[in-house]
GROMACS .gro file of C-alpha atoms in nm:
model
  405
    1MET     CA    1   5.129   8.804  -2.231
    2ALA     CA    2   5.183   8.831  -2.608
    3SER     CA    3   5.522   8.659  -2.588
    4GLY     CA    4   5.370   8.383  -2.373
    5LYS     CA    5   5.099   8.319  -2.633
    6LYS     CA    6   5.356   8.308  -2.913
    7ALA     CA    7   5.558   8.054  -2.714
    8ALA     CA    8   5.246   7.843  -2.656
    9ILE     CA    9   5.169   7.844  -3.028
   10GLY     CA   10   5.526   7.732  -3.086
   11PHE     CA   11   5.482   7.442  -2.842
   12ILE     CA   12   5.165   7.329  -3.019
   13PHE     CA   13   5.333   7.364  -3.358
   14ILE     CA   14   5.620   7.134  -3.253
   15THR     CA   15   5.384   6.886  -3.087
   16ILE     CA   16   5.166   6.853  -3.398
   17LEU     CA   17   5.472   6.850  -3.623
   18ILE     CA   18   5.623   6.547  -3.448
   19ASP     CA   19   5.282   6.378  -3.440
   20VAL     CA   20   5.228   6.428  -3.813
   21ILE     CA   21   5.579   6.309  -3.900
   22GLY     CA   22   5.504   5.984  -3.717
   23PHE     CA   23   5.171   5.949  -3.896
   24GLY     CA   24   5.326   6.031  -4.235
   25LEU     CA   25   5.602   5.775  -4.190
   26ILE     CA   26   5.362   5.482  -4.225
   27ILE     CA   27   5.151   5.601  -4.521
   28PRO     CA   28   5.383   5.493  -4.808
   29VAL     CA   29   5.425   5.138  -4.672
   30MET     CA   30   5.077   5.065  -4.533
   31PRO     CA   31   4.950   4.917  -4.866
   32ASN     CA   32   5.253   4.687  -4.882
   33LEU     CA   33   5.209   4.574  -4.520
   34ILE     CA   34   4.842   4.497  -4.582
   35GLU     CA   35   4.929   4.298  -4.894
   36GLU     CA   36   5.196   4.102  -4.702
   37LEU     CA   37   4.959   4.015  -4.416
   38LEU     CA   38   4.694   3.907  -4.668
   39GLY     CA   39   4.942   3.682  -4.848
   40ASN     CA   40   5.055   3.912  -5.132
   41SER     CA   41   4.703   3.995  -5.247
   42SER     CA   42   4.597   4.234  -5.523
   43VAL     CA   43   4.591   4.614  -5.484
   44SER     CA   44   4.211   4.610  -5.516
   45LEU     CA   45   4.171   4.371  -5.219
   46ALA     CA   46   4.430   4.559  -5.014
   47SER     CA   47   4.241   4.883  -5.073
   48MET     CA   48   3.925   4.725  -4.933
   49TYR     CA   49   4.105   4.629  -4.612
   50GLY     CA   50   4.256   4.977  -4.603
   51GLY     CA   51   3.902   5.115  -4.606
   52TRP     CA   52   3.795   4.890  -4.319
   53LEU     CA   53   4.102   4.993  -4.116
   54GLY     CA   54   3.998   5.353  -4.168
   55PHE     CA   55   3.648   5.259  -4.058
   56ALA     CA   56   3.778   5.101  -3.733
   57TYR     CA   57   3.979   5.412  -3.647
   58ALA     CA   58   3.695   5.649  -3.733
   59ILE     CA   59   3.417   5.476  -3.542
   60MET     CA   60   3.630   5.466  -3.226
   61GLN     CA   61   3.715   5.833  -3.267
   62PHE     CA   62   3.349   5.917  -3.331
   63LEU     CA   63   3.254   5.759  -2.998
   64PHE     CA   64   3.542   5.890  -2.786
   65ALA     CA   65   3.637   6.232  -2.931
   66PRO     CA   66   3.347   6.421  -2.764
   67ILE     CA   67   3.430   6.255  -2.432
   68LEU     CA   68   3.791   6.370  -2.451
   69GLY     CA   69   3.684   6.713  -2.576
   70ASN     CA   70   3.453   6.759  -2.278
   71LEU     CA   71   3.719   6.626  -2.041
   72SER     CA   72   3.955   6.894  -2.173
   73ASP     CA   73   3.693   7.158  -2.086
   74LYS     CA   74   3.690   7.026  -1.727
   75TYR     CA   75   4.052   6.929  -1.660
   76GLY     CA   76   4.236   7.140  -1.917
   77ARG     CA   77   4.394   7.070  -2.256
   78ARG     CA   78   4.733   6.945  -2.137
   79PRO     CA   79   4.641   6.612  -1.968
   80VAL     CA   80   4.407   6.512  -2.250
   81LEU     CA   81   4.669   6.593  -2.513
   82LEU     CA   82   4.932   6.385  -2.331
   83PHE     CA   83   4.692   6.089  -2.302
   84SER     CA   84   4.625   6.109  -2.673
   85LEU     CA   85   4.991   6.120  -2.771
   86PHE     CA   86   5.069   5.814  -2.557
   87GLY     CA   87   4.786   5.627  -2.732
   88PHE     CA   88   4.941   5.693  -3.071
   89GLY     CA   89   5.267   5.542  -2.945
   90LEU     CA   90   5.085   5.223  -2.844
   91ASP     CA   91   4.912   5.208  -3.182
   92TYR     CA   92   5.240   5.216  -3.373
   93LEU     CA   93   5.387   4.945  -3.147
   94PHE     CA   94   5.093   4.718  -3.236
   95LEU     CA   95   5.154   4.789  -3.606
   96CYS     CA   96   5.527   4.716  -3.566
   97PHE     CA   97   5.475   4.364  -3.440
   98ALA     CA   98   5.147   4.269  -3.612
   99PRO     CA   99   5.157   3.897  -3.703
  100SER     CA  100   4.819   3.916  -3.877
  101ILE     CA  101   4.584   4.170  -4.032
  102TRP     CA  102   4.368   4.168  -3.718
  103TRP     CA  103   4.648   4.319  -3.511
  104LEU     CA  104   4.631   4.619  -3.741
  105PHE     CA  105   4.266   4.659  -3.645
  106VAL     CA  106   4.353   4.645  -3.273
  107GLY     CA  107   4.614   4.916  -3.318
  108ARG     CA  108   4.380   5.136  -3.519
  109CYS     CA  109   4.109   5.102  -3.253
  110ILE     CA  110   4.352   5.214  -2.981
  111ALA     CA  111   4.452   5.514  -3.193
  112GLY     CA  112   4.086   5.600  -3.253
  113ILE     CA  113   4.001   5.589  -2.882
  114THR     CA  114   4.291   5.814  -2.781
  115GLY     CA  115   4.317   6.014  -3.102
  116ALA     CA  116   4.224   6.358  -2.972
  117SER     CA  117   4.560   6.526  -3.019
  118PHE     CA  118   4.442   6.739  -3.311
  119THR     CA  119   4.107   6.810  -3.145
  120THR     CA  120   4.269   6.926  -2.822
  121ALA     CA  121   4.540   7.118  -3.006
  122THR     CA  122   4.269   7.306  -3.198
  123ALA     CA  123   4.090   7.391  -2.871
  124TYR     CA  124   4.427   7.499  -2.730
  125ILE     CA  125   4.477   7.739  -3.023
  126ALA     CA  126   4.124   7.873  -2.974
  127ASP     CA  127   4.202   7.938  -2.605
  128ILE     CA  128   4.495   8.166  -2.680
  129SER     CA  129   4.367   8.335  -2.999
  130THR     CA  130   4.185   8.660  -3.058
  131ALA     CA  131   3.922   8.730  -3.324
  132GLU     CA  132   4.190   8.907  -3.530
  133ASN     CA  133   4.448   8.628  -3.538
  134ARG     CA  134   4.232   8.315  -3.497
  135ALA     CA  135   4.239   8.216  -3.868
  136GLN     CA  136   4.614   8.276  -3.889
  137ASN     CA  137   4.677   8.068  -3.576
  138PHE     CA  138   4.462   7.785  -3.710
  139GLY     CA  139   4.673   7.816  -4.024
  140MET     CA  140   4.979   7.731  -3.811
  141ILE     CA  141   4.820   7.391  -3.743
  142GLY     CA  142   4.796   7.346  -4.119
  143ALA     CA  143   5.158   7.454  -4.155
  144ALA     CA  144   5.263   7.192  -3.898
  145PHE     CA  145   5.073   6.934  -4.101
  146GLY     CA  146   5.250   7.056  -4.413
  147VAL     CA  147   5.602   7.041  -4.272
  148GLY     CA  148   5.526   6.707  -4.107
  149PHE     CA  149   5.409   6.568  -4.438
  150ILE     CA  150   5.725   6.689  -4.609
  151ILE     CA  151   5.944   6.498  -4.365
  152GLY     CA  152   5.725   6.201  -4.264
  153PRO     CA  153   5.622   6.041  -4.596
  154MET     CA  154   5.958   6.104  -4.762
  155LEU     CA  155   6.140   5.947  -4.468
  156GLY     CA  156   5.881   5.666  -4.458
  157GLY     CA  157   5.933   5.598  -4.829
  158LEU     CA  158   6.309   5.579  -4.783
  159LEU     CA  159   6.286   5.359  -4.472
  160GLY     CA  160   6.034   5.140  -4.655
  161GLU     CA  161   6.313   5.036  -4.890
  162PHE     CA  162   6.459   4.841  -4.595
  163GLY     CA  163   6.132   4.666  -4.512
  164SER     CA  164   5.764   4.746  -4.477
  165ARG     CA  165   5.778   4.747  -4.094
  166VAL     CA  166   6.082   4.971  -4.047
  167PRO     CA  167   5.884   5.300  -4.069
  168PHE     CA  168   5.650   5.177  -3.794
  169TYR     CA  169   5.941   5.146  -3.550
  170ALA     CA  170   6.041   5.503  -3.631
  171ALA     CA  171   5.681   5.623  -3.592
  172ALA     CA  172   5.649   5.458  -3.249
  173GLY     CA  173   5.971   5.621  -3.133
  174LEU     CA  174   5.858   5.964  -3.253
  175ALA     CA  175   5.513   5.936  -3.095
  176LEU     CA  176   5.655   5.845  -2.755
  177THR     CA  177   5.920   6.118  -2.786
  178ASN     CA  178   5.637   6.361  -2.860
  179TRP     CA  179   5.458   6.247  -2.545
  180LEU     CA  180   5.772   6.311  -2.336
  181TYR     CA  181   5.820   6.651  -2.502
  182GLY     CA  182   5.465   6.751  -2.416
  183TYR     CA  183   5.500   6.626  -2.059
  184PHE     CA  184   5.801   6.844  -1.985
  185VAL     CA  185   5.739   7.147  -2.208
  186LEU     CA  186   5.370   7.202  -2.289
  187PRO     CA  187   5.189   7.450  -2.057
  188GLU     CA  188   4.817   7.452  -1.982
  189SER     CA  189   4.607   7.695  -2.190
  190LEU     CA  190   4.263   7.685  -2.027
  191ASP     CA  191   4.232   7.901  -1.716
  192LYS     CA  192   4.064   7.725  -1.423
  193LYS     CA  193   3.795   7.992  -1.399
  194LEU     CA  194   3.690   7.914  -1.758
  195ARG     CA  195   3.647   7.540  -1.699
  196ARG     CA  196   3.307   7.375  -1.668
  197PRO     CA  197   3.172   7.049  -1.519
  198PHE     CA  198   3.180   6.731  -1.723
  199GLU     CA  199   2.834   6.621  -1.843
  200TRP     CA  200   2.771   6.283  -2.005
  201ARG     CA  201   2.472   6.433  -2.185
  202ARG     CA  202   2.706   6.663  -2.374
  203ALA     CA  203   2.987   6.408  -2.407
  204ASN     CA  204   2.810   6.140  -2.612
  205PRO     CA  205   2.866   6.177  -2.988
  206LEU     CA  206   2.503   6.244  -3.080
  207GLY     CA  207   2.453   6.483  -2.788
  208SER     CA  208   2.774   6.662  -2.880
  209LEU     CA  209   2.656   6.707  -3.237
  210LEU     CA  210   2.314   6.827  -3.120
  211GLN     CA  211   2.487   7.102  -2.922
  212LEU     CA  212   2.584   7.255  -3.256
  213ARG     CA  213   2.220   7.349  -3.310
  214ARG     CA  214   2.254   7.623  -3.051
  215TYR     CA  215   2.472   7.817  -3.295
  216PRO     CA  216   2.287   7.875  -3.626
  217ALA     CA  217   2.601   7.956  -3.825
  218VAL     CA  218   2.773   7.640  -3.700
  219SER     CA  219   2.480   7.406  -3.761
  220GLY     CA  220   2.431   7.555  -4.106
  221LEU     CA  221   2.790   7.480  -4.201
  222VAL     CA  222   2.759   7.116  -4.096
  223VAL     CA  223   2.628   7.017  -4.441
  224SER     CA  224   2.924   7.180  -4.610
  225LEU     CA  225   3.169   7.022  -4.365
  226VAL     CA  226   3.024   6.675  -4.420
  227LEU     CA  227   3.066   6.708  -4.796
  228ILE     CA  228   3.420   6.845  -4.764
  229TYR     CA  229   3.540   6.565  -4.540
  230LEU     CA  230   3.370   6.295  -4.746
  231ALA     CA  231   3.535   6.434  -5.060
  232SER     CA  232   3.877   6.451  -4.895
  233HIS     CA  233   3.881   6.072  -4.855
  234ALA     CA  234   3.912   6.041  -5.230
  235VAL     CA  235   4.274   6.149  -5.171
  236GLN     CA  236   4.338   6.040  -4.812
  237SER     CA  237   4.215   5.683  -4.859
  238ASN     CA  238   4.317   5.622  -5.221
  239TRP     CA  239   4.634   5.816  -5.305
  240SER     CA  240   4.873   5.527  -5.247
  241PHE     CA  241   4.643   5.260  -5.393
  242PHE     CA  242   4.562   5.468  -5.703
  243ASN     CA  243   4.923   5.546  -5.788
  244ILE     CA  244   5.040   5.190  -5.722
  245GLU     CA  245   4.763   5.057  -5.949
  246LYS     CA  246   4.784   5.309  -6.233
  247PHE     CA  247   5.145   5.425  -6.234
  248LYS     CA  248   5.321   5.139  -6.047
  249TRP     CA  249   5.468   5.375  -5.789
  250SER     CA  250   5.706   5.239  -5.524
  251PRO     CA  251   5.687   5.341  -5.155
  252LYS     CA  252   5.974   5.579  -5.226
  253MET     CA  253   5.778   5.757  -5.503
  254ILE     CA  254   5.465   5.772  -5.286
  255GLY     CA  255   5.674   5.927  -5.010
  256ILE     CA  256   5.818   6.188  -5.248
  257SER     CA  257   5.471   6.282  -5.375
  258LEU     CA  258   5.335   6.319  -5.022
  259GLY     CA  259   5.643   6.521  -4.931
  260LEU     CA  260   5.545   6.762  -5.211
  261VAL     CA  261   5.193   6.772  -5.067
  262GLY     CA  262   5.341   6.870  -4.732
  263LEU     CA  263   5.556   7.142  -4.890
  264LEU     CA  264   5.259   7.292  -5.075
  265VAL     CA  265   5.032   7.273  -4.770
  266GLY     CA  266   5.300   7.439  -4.559
  267ILE     CA  267   5.338   7.722  -4.809
  268VAL     CA  268   4.962   7.774  -4.838
  269GLN     CA  269   4.860   7.749  -4.473
  270GLY     CA  270   5.179   7.877  -4.314
  271GLY     CA  271   5.233   8.172  -4.547
  272LEU     CA  272   4.981   8.233  -4.826
  273ILE     CA  273   4.678   8.230  -4.597
  274ARG     CA  274   4.830   8.511  -4.389
  275ILE     CA  275   4.833   8.726  -4.701
  276VAL     CA  276   4.510   8.612  -4.868
  277ASN     CA  277   4.275   8.586  -4.570
  278PRO     CA  278   4.313   8.944  -4.441
  279LYS     CA  279   4.262   9.077  -4.795
  280ILE     CA  280   3.958   8.878  -4.907
  281GLY     CA  281   3.810   8.768  -4.574
  282ASN     CA  282   3.696   8.432  -4.441
  283GLU     CA  283   3.389   8.389  -4.661
  284LYS     CA  284   3.564   8.437  -4.996
  285SER     CA  285   3.854   8.223  -4.873
  286VAL     CA  286   3.604   7.940  -4.821
  287TYR     CA  287   3.450   7.979  -5.169
  288TYR     CA  288   3.779   8.006  -5.358
  289GLY     CA  289   3.939   7.725  -5.160
  290LEU     CA  290   3.656   7.480  -5.225
  291ALA     CA  291   3.656   7.566  -5.597
  292LEU     CA  292   4.029   7.492  -5.616
  293TYR     CA  293   3.980   7.162  -5.434
  294SER     CA  294   3.719   7.065  -5.696
  295ILE     CA  295   3.949   7.150  -5.987
  296GLY     CA  296   4.237   6.951  -5.838
  297LEU     CA  297   4.022   6.641  -5.784
  298PHE     CA  298   3.884   6.650  -6.140
  299LEU     CA  299   4.239   6.669  -6.276
  300PHE     CA  300   4.353   6.374  -6.060
  301ALA     CA  301   4.064   6.164  -6.190
  302PHE     CA  302   4.173   6.194  -6.554
  303ALA     CA  303   4.552   6.202  -6.519
  304THR     CA  304   4.721   5.987  -6.784
  305GLU     CA  305   5.088   6.033  -6.693
  306SER     CA  306   5.269   5.999  -6.363
  307TRP     CA  307   5.411   6.354  -6.372
  308MET     CA  308   5.059   6.497  -6.395
  309MET     CA  309   4.983   6.390  -6.038
  310PHE     CA  310   5.261   6.618  -5.918
  311VAL     CA  311   5.145   6.917  -6.126
  312PHE     CA  312   4.779   6.875  -6.030
  313LEU     CA  313   4.871   6.888  -5.663
  314VAL     CA  314   4.913   7.266  -5.701
  315PRO     CA  315   4.545   7.364  -5.746
  316TYR     CA  316   4.436   7.095  -5.500
  317CYS     CA  317   4.668   7.219  -5.224
  318LEU     CA  318   4.580   7.583  -5.293
  319GLY     CA  319   4.230   7.482  -5.183
  320GLY     CA  320   4.376   7.471  -4.832
  321ILE     CA  321   4.287   7.838  -4.782
  322ALA     CA  322   3.929   7.721  -4.714
  323GLY     CA  323   3.987   7.512  -4.400
  324PRO     CA  324   4.128   7.769  -4.152
  325ALA     CA  325   3.877   8.030  -4.271
  326LEU     CA  326   3.588   7.790  -4.217
  327GLN     CA  327   3.722   7.690  -3.875
  328SER     CA  328   3.761   8.055  -3.781
  329ILE     CA  329   3.397   8.128  -3.867
  330ILE     CA  330   3.276   7.834  -3.660
  331SER     CA  331   3.504   7.898  -3.362
  332GLY     CA  332   3.412   8.267  -3.355
  333ASN     CA  333   3.050   8.176  -3.282
  334VAL     CA  334   3.122   7.969  -2.969
  335PRO     CA  335   3.211   8.089  -2.614
  336ALA     CA  336   3.563   8.030  -2.476
  337ASN     CA  337   3.454   7.773  -2.217
  338GLU     CA  338   3.284   7.559  -2.483
  339GLN     CA  339   3.567   7.542  -2.737
  340GLY     CA  340   3.668   7.193  -2.624
  341GLU     CA  341   3.311   7.071  -2.665
  342LEU     CA  342   3.291   7.237  -3.007
  343GLN     CA  343   3.615   7.081  -3.130
  344GLY     CA  344   3.509   6.743  -2.989
  345ALA     CA  345   3.178   6.771  -3.176
  346LEU     CA  346   3.355   6.869  -3.497
  347THR     CA  347   3.597   6.578  -3.457
  348SER     CA  348   3.297   6.348  -3.410
  349LEU     CA  349   3.153   6.493  -3.729
  350ILE     CA  350   3.481   6.435  -3.913
  351SER     CA  351   3.495   6.083  -3.771
  352ALA     CA  352   3.138   6.016  -3.882
  353THR     CA  353   3.235   6.106  -4.238
  354SER     CA  354   3.552   5.899  -4.192
  355ILE     CA  355   3.337   5.598  -4.110
  356ALA     CA  356   3.165   5.625  -4.446
  357GLY     CA  357   3.434   5.801  -4.651
  358PRO     CA  358   3.714   5.542  -4.667
  359LEU     CA  359   3.472   5.255  -4.730
  360MET     CA  360   3.288   5.453  -4.996
  361MET     CA  361   3.604   5.565  -5.178
  362THR     CA  362   3.804   5.241  -5.149
  363SER     CA  363   3.501   5.035  -5.254
  364LEU     CA  364   3.457   5.259  -5.556
  365PHE     CA  365   3.826   5.218  -5.639
  366ALA     CA  366   3.811   4.839  -5.593
  367TYR     CA  367   3.501   4.814  -5.811
  368PHE     CA  368   3.637   5.020  -6.101
  369THR     CA  369   3.972   4.834  -6.094
  370GLY     CA  370   3.816   4.489  -6.057
  371ALA     CA  371   3.718   4.233  -6.319
  372SER     CA  372   3.345   4.308  -6.291
  373ALA     CA  373   3.375   4.681  -6.366
  374PRO     CA  374   3.187   4.804  -6.676
  375PHE     CA  375   3.502   5.001  -6.765
  376TYR     CA  376   3.842   5.057  -6.604
  377PHE     CA  377   3.845   5.386  -6.413
  378PRO     CA  378   4.074   5.399  -6.106
  379GLY     CA  379   4.012   5.776  -6.087
  380ALA     CA  380   3.644   5.723  -5.996
  381PRO     CA  381   3.694   5.826  -5.628
  382PHE     CA  382   3.856   6.154  -5.736
  383PHE     CA  383   3.567   6.224  -5.972
  384LEU     CA  384   3.313   6.167  -5.696
  385GLY     CA  385   3.519   6.380  -5.459
  386ALA     CA  386   3.515   6.669  -5.706
  387LEU     CA  387   3.136   6.653  -5.731
  388LEU     CA  388   3.105   6.654  -5.351
  389MET     CA  389   3.335   6.956  -5.324
  390MET     CA  390   3.120   7.144  -5.575
  391LEU     CA  391   2.814   7.068  -5.366
  392SER     CA  392   2.997   7.191  -5.055
  393VAL     CA  393   3.047   7.531  -5.220
  394ALA     CA  394   2.669   7.560  -5.252
  395GLY     CA  395   2.626   7.444  -4.891
  396ALA     CA  396   2.878   7.699  -4.761
  397TYR     CA  397   2.712   7.981  -4.955
  398TRP     CA  398   2.373   7.891  -4.812
  399ALA     CA  399   2.505   7.870  -4.455
  400LEU     CA  400   2.703   8.194  -4.469
  401HIS     CA  401   2.417   8.377  -4.639
  402ILE     CA  402   2.176   8.269  -4.363
  403LYS     CA  403   2.429   8.386  -4.103
  404LYS     CA  404   2.418   8.738  -4.248
  405GLN     CA  405   2.039   8.768  -4.220
   0.00000   0.00000   0.00000
């Protein structure tokens, strides 16, 4: 049984790894592709469209993630995961051949509708984990992200030297290969006796979020989660635009920097968390991690030299000890046959913040790099993100303190 669970974790690790490599391939060249489709526009305008593309993906995922999460509780994780992976392949094909900016929106909408691979993979991990190893197993998802972001962005930056669309072809090939890999290799994790009927009442995004109220510790942490995910878009939505604007980075340099992010995340979540979490526990891991996130974001905001962005990645990525610990606390308060619903609800929550986050952060960037800004401050999104992370520390303390009462 133990060896079977280890093998299943390995399958999920490889599946997410290939998925993240495909996603990372396109990040360094997406700003350039947007600028090309807009007729060689400014970085400020391209960042605005980047925010709206993030909005299109997020609102589709907000609507459809709880449906797919509930379907995985009824039919199992495997079929839903395969459906999601195939959708990513279609998305990248649309991006490959996009003749106009609107094709990018079509592709992003398809990816948002089918984008439950991480949600279902998280439920899969919850299915096969115990209370003792749940945080460590969730950390393996983070490690897959880390390794994927070492390979994906660096390869995307190199391929981007041959044209802004070349990485999209590679991403499409990887996504469809991942789908085939899952079809032939990935086993089912949810036992049939633990499955439950599908209910539309619980599968709509608002209903799914309302289900969180049944678990006081989970609903209390919602405030902290919202702030964390909003703050994270200071980096996710602006990293490429910021460094192109301020330091004139090429796709190759963006890829190298994101490769370093992947290396650091892999070290933290694949190794360090297995040492730190058992020693200090989930609660302190959350506090320390969020504090480190805040420090990293403040440093990004006021960086004056290109090399500083690389150095300041260290405290920011060390903040990664917070995520698996927080997820472990939440997952530990929900029954086994409701893990899919929980992860679907959390994905809807993340998507809700992703609806507002990219627009908020890219609009802030566009404003403070535009002609009408009272002063030039491209680091404004990082500064706001740091403030939100600090507030999330207070929110987490309140929620975890209430849980102990």
